[in-house]
């Protein structure tokens, strides 16, 4: 099993019970360098503060998730 975490990204919904700041701290502590924050977490934290947290922790953003699955009447 590889211990290389360079391509691992934390999708924040998997830890939705914690704040963006806590998720960033956990990533940094675990050596995870990528995160996929969700819009509602960025909104709760504020865009400027979110950007500062990510920058200070040297985290890169793999994606910005906007919401869940949206069912359609027709597919």
Coordinates of C-alpha atoms in Angstrom, one line a residue:
X1 CA 0.0 0.0 0.0
X2 CA 1.4 3.4 -1.0
X3 CA 1.8 6.1 1.6
X4 CA 2.0 8.8 -1.1
X5 CA -0.7 11.3 -0.4
X6 CA 0.2 13.8 -3.1
X7 CA -2.9 13.0 -5.2
X8 CA -5.4 12.6 -2.3
X9 CA -8.0 15.3 -1.9
X10 CA -10.5 15.5 1.0
X11 CA -14.0 16.1 -0.2
X12 CA -15.3 18.2 2.6
X13 CA -18.8 16.6 2.7
X14 CA -17.2 13.5 4.2
X15 CA -16.6 15.7 7.3
X16 CA -19.6 17.9 7.0
X17 CA -20.0 18.0 10.8
X18 CA -16.8 20.1 11.1
X19 CA -16.1 23.7 10.0
X20 CA -13.9 24.6 7.0
X21 CA -11.2 25.7 9.5
X22 CA -11.3 22.3 11.3
X23 CA -11.2 20.4 8.0
X24 CA -8.2 22.5 6.8
X25 CA -6.4 21.9 10.1
X26 CA -7.1 18.1 9.8
X27 CA -5.8 18.0 6.3
X28 CA -2.6 19.9 7.2
X29 CA -2.0 17.6 10.2
X30 CA -2.5 14.4 8.1
X31 CA -0.3 15.6 5.2
X32 CA -3.2 16.0 2.8
X33 CA -2.4 18.8 0.4
X34 CA -5.7 19.0 -1.6
X35 CA -9.2 19.8 -0.5
X36 CA -12.6 20.0 -2.2
X37 CA -14.6 22.5 -0.1
X38 CA -18.3 22.8 -0.4
X39 CA -19.9 26.2 -1.1
X40 CA -22.0 26.3 2.1
X41 CA -18.8 25.8 4.2
X42 CA -17.1 28.6 2.3
X43 CA -20.2 30.8 2.8
X44 CA -20.2 30.1 6.5
X45 CA -16.6 31.0 6.8
X46 CA -16.6 33.9 4.4
X47 CA -14.7 33.9 1.1
X48 CA -11.7 36.0 2.2
X49 CA -11.2 34.1 5.4
X50 CA -11.6 30.7 3.6
X51 CA -9.0 31.8 1.0
X52 CA -6.6 32.8 3.8
X53 CA -7.1 29.5 5.7
X54 CA -6.3 27.5 2.6
X55 CA -3.3 29.7 1.7
X56 CA -1.9 29.6 5.2
X57 CA -2.2 25.8 5.3
X58 CA -0.7 25.5 1.8
X59 CA -3.7 23.6 0.7
X60 CA -4.7 23.5 -3.0
X61 CA -8.4 23.3 -4.1
X62 CA -9.2 20.3 -6.3
X63 CA -12.8 21.4 -6.8
X64 CA -15.5 23.6 -5.3
X65 CA -18.6 21.6 -4.7
X66 CA -21.9 23.4 -5.1
X67 CA -24.5 21.0 -3.9
X68 CA -25.8 17.5 -4.0
X69 CA -27.5 15.4 -6.6
X70 CA -30.5 17.1 -8.3
X71 CA -33.2 14.7 -9.6
X72 CA -34.9 15.7 -12.8
X73 CA -38.4 14.9 -13.9
X74 CA -37.0 13.7 -17.2
X75 CA -33.6 12.4 -18.0

